[in-house]
Short mmCIF file of C-alpha atoms in Angstrom, two decimals:
data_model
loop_
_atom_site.label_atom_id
_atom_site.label_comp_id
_atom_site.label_asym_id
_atom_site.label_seq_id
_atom_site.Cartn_x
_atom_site.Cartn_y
_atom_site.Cartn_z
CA UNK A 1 -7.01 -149.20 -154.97
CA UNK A 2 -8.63 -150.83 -151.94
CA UNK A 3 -11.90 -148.94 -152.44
CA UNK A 4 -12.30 -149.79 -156.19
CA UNK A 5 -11.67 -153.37 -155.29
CA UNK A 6 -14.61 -152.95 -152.81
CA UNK A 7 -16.64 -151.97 -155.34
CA UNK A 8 -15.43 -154.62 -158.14
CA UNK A 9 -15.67 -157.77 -155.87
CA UNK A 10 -19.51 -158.06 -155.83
CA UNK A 11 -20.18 -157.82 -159.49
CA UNK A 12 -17.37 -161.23 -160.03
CA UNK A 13 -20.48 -163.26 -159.71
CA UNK A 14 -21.60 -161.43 -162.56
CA UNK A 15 -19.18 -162.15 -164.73
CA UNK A 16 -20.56 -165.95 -166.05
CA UNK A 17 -23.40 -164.62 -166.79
CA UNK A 18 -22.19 -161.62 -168.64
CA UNK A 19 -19.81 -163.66 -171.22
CA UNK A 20 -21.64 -165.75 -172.95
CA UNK A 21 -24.21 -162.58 -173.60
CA UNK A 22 -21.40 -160.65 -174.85
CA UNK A 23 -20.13 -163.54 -177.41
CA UNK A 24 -23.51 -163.95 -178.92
CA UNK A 25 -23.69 -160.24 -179.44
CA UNK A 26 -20.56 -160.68 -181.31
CA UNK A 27 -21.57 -163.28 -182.86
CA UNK A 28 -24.67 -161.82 -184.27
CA UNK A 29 -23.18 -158.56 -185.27
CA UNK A 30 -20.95 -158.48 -188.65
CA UNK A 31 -17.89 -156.60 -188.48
CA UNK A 32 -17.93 -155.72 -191.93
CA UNK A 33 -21.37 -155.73 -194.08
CA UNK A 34 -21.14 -154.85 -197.42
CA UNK A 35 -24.92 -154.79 -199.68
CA UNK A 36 -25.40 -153.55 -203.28
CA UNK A 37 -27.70 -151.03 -203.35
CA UNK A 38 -29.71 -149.07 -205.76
CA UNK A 39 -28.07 -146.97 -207.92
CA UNK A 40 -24.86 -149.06 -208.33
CA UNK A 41 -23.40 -148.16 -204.74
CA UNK A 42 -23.40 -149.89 -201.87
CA UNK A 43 -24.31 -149.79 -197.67
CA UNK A 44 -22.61 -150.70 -195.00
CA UNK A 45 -23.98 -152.74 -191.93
CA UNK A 46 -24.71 -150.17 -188.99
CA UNK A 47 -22.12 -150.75 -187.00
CA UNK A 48 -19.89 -149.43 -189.42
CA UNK A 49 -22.15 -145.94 -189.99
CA UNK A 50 -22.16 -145.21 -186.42
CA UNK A 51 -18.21 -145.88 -186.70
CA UNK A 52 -18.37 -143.17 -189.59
CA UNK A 53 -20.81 -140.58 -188.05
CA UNK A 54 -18.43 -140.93 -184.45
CA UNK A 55 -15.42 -139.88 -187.22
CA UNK A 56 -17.16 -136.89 -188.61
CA UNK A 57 -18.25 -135.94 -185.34
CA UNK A 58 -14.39 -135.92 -184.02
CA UNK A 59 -13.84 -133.54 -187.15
CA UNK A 60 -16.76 -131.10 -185.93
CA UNK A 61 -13.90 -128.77 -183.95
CA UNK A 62 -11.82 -128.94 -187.08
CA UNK A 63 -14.20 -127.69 -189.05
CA UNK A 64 -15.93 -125.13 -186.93
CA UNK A 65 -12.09 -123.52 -186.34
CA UNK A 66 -11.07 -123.72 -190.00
CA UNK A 67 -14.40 -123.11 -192.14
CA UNK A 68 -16.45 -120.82 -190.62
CA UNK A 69 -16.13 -117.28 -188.97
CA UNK A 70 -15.09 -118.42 -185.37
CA UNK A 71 -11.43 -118.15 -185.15
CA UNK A 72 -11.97 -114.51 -186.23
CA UNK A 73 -14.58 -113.91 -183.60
CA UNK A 74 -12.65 -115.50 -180.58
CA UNK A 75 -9.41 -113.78 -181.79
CA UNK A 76 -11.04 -110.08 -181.61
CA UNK A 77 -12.91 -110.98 -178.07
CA UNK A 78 -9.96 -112.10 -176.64
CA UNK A 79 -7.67 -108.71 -178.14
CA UNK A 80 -10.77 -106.79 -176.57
CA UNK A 81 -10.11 -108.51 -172.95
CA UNK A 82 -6.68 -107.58 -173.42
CA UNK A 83 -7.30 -104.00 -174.30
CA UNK A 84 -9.67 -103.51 -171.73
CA UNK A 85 -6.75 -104.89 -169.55
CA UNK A 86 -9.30 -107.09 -167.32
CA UNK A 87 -7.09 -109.79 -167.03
CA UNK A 88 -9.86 -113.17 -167.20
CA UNK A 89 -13.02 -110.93 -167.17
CA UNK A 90 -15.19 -112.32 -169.01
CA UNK A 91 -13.76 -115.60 -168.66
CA UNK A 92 -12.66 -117.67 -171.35
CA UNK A 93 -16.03 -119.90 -171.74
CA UNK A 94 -18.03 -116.44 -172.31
CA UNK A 95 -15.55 -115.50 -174.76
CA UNK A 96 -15.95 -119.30 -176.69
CA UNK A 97 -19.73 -118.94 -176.22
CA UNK A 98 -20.25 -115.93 -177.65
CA UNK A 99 -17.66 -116.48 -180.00
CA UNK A 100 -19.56 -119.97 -180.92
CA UNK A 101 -23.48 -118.16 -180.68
CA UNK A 102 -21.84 -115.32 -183.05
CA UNK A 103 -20.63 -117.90 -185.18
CA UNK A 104 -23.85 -119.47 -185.48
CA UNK A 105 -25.61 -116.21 -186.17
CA UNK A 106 -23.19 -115.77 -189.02
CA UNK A 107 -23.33 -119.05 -190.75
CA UNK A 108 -27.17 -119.78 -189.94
CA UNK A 109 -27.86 -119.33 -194.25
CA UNK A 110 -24.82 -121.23 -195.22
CA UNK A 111 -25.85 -124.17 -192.93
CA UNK A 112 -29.65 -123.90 -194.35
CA UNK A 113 -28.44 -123.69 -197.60
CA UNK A 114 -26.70 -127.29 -197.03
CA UNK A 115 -29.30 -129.04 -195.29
CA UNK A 116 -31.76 -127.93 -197.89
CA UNK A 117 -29.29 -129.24 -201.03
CA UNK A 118 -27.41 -131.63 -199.78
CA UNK A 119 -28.80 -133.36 -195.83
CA UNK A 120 -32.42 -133.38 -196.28
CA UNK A 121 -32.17 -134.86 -199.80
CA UNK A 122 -29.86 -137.37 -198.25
CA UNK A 123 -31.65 -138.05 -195.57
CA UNK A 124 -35.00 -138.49 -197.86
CA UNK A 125 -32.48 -140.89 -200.47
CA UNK A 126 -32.83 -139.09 -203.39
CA UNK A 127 -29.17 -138.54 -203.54
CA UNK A 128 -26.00 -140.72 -202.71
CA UNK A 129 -23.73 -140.29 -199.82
CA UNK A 130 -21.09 -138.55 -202.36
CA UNK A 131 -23.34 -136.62 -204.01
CA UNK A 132 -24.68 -134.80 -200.97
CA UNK A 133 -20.99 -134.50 -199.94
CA UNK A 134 -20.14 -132.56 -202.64
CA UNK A 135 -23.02 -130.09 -202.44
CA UNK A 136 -22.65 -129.71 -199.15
CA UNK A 137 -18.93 -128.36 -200.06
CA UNK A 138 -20.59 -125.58 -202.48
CA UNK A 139 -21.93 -123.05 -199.86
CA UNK A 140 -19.16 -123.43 -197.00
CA UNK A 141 -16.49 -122.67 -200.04
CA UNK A 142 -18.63 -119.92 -201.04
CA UNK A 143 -18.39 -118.57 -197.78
CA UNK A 144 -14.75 -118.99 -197.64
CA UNK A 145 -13.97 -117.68 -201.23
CA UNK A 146 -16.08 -114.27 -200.05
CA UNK A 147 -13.41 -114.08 -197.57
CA UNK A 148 -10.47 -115.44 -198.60
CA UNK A 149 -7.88 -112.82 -200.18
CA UNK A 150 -6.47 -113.76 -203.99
CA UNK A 151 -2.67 -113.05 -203.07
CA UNK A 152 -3.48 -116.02 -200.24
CA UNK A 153 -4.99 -117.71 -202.43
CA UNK A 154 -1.81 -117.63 -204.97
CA UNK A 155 1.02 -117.72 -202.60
CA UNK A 156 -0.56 -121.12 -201.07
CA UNK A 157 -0.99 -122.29 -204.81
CA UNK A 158 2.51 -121.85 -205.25
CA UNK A 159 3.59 -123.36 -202.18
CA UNK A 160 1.72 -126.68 -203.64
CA UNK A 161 3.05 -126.66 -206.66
CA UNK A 162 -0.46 -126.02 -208.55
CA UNK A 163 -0.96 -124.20 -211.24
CA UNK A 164 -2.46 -120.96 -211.66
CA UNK A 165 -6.25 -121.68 -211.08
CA UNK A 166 -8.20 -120.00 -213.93
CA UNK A 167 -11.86 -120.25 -211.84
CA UNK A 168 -12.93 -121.07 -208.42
CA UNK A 169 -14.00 -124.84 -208.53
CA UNK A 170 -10.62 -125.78 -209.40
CA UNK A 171 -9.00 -124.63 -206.29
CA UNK A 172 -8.68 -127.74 -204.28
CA UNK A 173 -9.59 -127.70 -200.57
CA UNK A 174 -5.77 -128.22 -199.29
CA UNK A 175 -5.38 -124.79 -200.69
CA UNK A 176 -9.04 -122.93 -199.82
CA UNK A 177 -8.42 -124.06 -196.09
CA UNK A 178 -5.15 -122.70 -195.45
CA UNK A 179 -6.05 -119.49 -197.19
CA UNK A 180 -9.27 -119.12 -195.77
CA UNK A 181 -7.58 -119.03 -192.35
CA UNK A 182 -4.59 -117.11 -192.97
CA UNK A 183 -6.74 -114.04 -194.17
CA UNK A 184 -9.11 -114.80 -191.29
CA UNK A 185 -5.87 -114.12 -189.25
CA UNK A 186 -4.92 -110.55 -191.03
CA UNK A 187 -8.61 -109.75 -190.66
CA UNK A 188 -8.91 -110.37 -187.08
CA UNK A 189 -5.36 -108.54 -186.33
CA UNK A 190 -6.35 -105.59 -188.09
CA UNK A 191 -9.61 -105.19 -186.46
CA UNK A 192 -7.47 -105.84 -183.18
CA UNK A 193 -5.58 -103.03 -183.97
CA UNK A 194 -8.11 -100.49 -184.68
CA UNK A 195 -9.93 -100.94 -181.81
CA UNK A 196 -6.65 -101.24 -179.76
CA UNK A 197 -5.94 -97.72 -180.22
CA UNK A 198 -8.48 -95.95 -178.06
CA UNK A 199 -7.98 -97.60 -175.05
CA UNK A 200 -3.95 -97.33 -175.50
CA UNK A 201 -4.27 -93.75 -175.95
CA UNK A 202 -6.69 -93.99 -172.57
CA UNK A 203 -3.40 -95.56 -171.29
CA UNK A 204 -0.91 -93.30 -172.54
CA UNK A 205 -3.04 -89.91 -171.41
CA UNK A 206 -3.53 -91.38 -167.30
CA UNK A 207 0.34 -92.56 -167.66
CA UNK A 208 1.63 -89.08 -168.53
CA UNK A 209 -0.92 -87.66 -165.95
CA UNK A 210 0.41 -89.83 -163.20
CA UNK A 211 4.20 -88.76 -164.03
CA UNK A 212 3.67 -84.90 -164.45
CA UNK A 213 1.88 -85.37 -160.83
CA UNK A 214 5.12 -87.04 -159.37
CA UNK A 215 3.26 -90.26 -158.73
CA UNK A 216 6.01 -92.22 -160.36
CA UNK A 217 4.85 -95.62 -157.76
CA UNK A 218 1.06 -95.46 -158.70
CA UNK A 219 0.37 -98.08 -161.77
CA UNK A 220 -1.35 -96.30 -164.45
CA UNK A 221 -2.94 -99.42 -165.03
CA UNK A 222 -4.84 -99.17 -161.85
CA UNK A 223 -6.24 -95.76 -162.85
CA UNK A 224 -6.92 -95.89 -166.42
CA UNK A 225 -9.24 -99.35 -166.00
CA UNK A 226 -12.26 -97.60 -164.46
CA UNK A 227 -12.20 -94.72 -167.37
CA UNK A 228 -11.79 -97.44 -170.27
CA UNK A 229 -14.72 -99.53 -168.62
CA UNK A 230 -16.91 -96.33 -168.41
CA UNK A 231 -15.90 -95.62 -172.33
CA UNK A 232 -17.05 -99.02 -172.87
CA UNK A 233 -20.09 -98.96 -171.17
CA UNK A 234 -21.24 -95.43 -172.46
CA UNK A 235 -20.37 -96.50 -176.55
CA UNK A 236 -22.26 -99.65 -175.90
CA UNK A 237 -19.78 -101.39 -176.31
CA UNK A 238 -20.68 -104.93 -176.79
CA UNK A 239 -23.34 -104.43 -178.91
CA UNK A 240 -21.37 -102.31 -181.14
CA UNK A 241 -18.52 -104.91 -181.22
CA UNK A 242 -21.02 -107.73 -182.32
CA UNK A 243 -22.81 -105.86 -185.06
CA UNK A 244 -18.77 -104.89 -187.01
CA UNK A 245 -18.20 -108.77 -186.52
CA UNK A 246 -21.03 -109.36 -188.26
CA UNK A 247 -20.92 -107.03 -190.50
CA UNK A 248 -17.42 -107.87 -191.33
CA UNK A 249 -18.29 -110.93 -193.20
CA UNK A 250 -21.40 -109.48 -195.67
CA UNK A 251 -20.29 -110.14 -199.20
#
């Protein structure tokens, strides 16, 4: 406490200086600013669109976990770590980097497909702000539709109290998200699974090894590491991991 007071007491002098500066940038700067604008719509003063594009920045995490092909990614790196029984190797910001880069990869023609239809038109104000919203929508939800399974799709529906949707723009996005993630879920458990099984059986064969030895103390664990590393290693194993991730979400 001492030591930030240290460093507080020479900027006091400051301080009269400093007010009056700050009320005359209040002064000058509306809170609220409301124009008419072509078109019939309206802009706001630019305190209030920084104010907007700091909200839709906060959102950024939302969206990158529940519309695009991360959380299946990160899910199926992190059941690989597990498999390979490694304990934190690679650590957990390799595993959210590749996850993100893979993700990227992945999405790169979705997210050119809504800067070219919806931000650069935008940006160039041939469209309005809700206009380019909803065309931005149109290629994430195709995305999401491709992977999304029907019963999902029904059984959240349901849950809502919708009725049955007879095409795909009337699903509402309350519904798409949920679904969307849910079979992003089963997806990334089953692909768990199946490549669970070698390794386990790596497990199971150095386990039953150890006990027909009589080397009931040694951890199998301990043993069957270096021969799942060196099956990794000789199938390629990243590489071949990243191209059925990828390949897991072409239409």
């Amino acid at each position: 406490m001492r030591r930030w007071l240290r460093l507080l007491l020479p900027l006091l002098p400051l301080l009269p200086g400093l007010l009056p500066a700050v009320a005359q940038a209040q002064a000058t700067i509306p809170l609220v600013s409301v124009q008419p604008a072509q078109g019939g719509g309206s802009s706001y003063a630019l305190n209030i669109q920084i104010l907007l594009l700091m909200t839709v920045l906060t959102l950024l995490p939302a969206a990158l976990i529940t519309m695009t092909s991360f959380t299946r990614i990160l899910i199926v790196l992190a059941i690989l770590r597990q498999a390979l029984g490694t304990a934190q190797t690679p650590s957990n910001q390799i595993i959210l980097g590749l996850s993100l880069f893979l993700s990227l990869f992945i999405m790169a023609p979705v997210l050119q497909t809504a800067y070219d239809e919806a931000l650069k038109p935008y940006l160039e104000e041939t469209v309005g702000f809700e206009e380019a919203l909803t065309t931005a929508q149109r290629p994430f939800r195709d995305f999401m539709f491709s992977q999304t399974r029907e019963n999902d799709l029904i059984m959240f529906g349901e849950l809502g109290g919708y009725d049955p949707f007879a095409t795909p723009d009337d699903v509402p996005m309350v519904v798409l998200l949920p679904s969307f993630l849910t079979s992003e879920l089963k997806t990334a458990f089953q692909i768990g699974f199946l490549m669970f099984v070698p390794f386990l059986v790596i497990d199971l064969v150095v386990a039953a090894v150890l006990m027909s030895m009589g080397m009931m103390m040694l951890s199998p664990m301990l043993i069957s590491l270096p021969f799942k590393l060196m099956l990794f290693v000789l199938i390629d194993g990243w590489s071949l991991i990243a191209a059925t991730l990828v390949s897991s979400f072409a239409v």
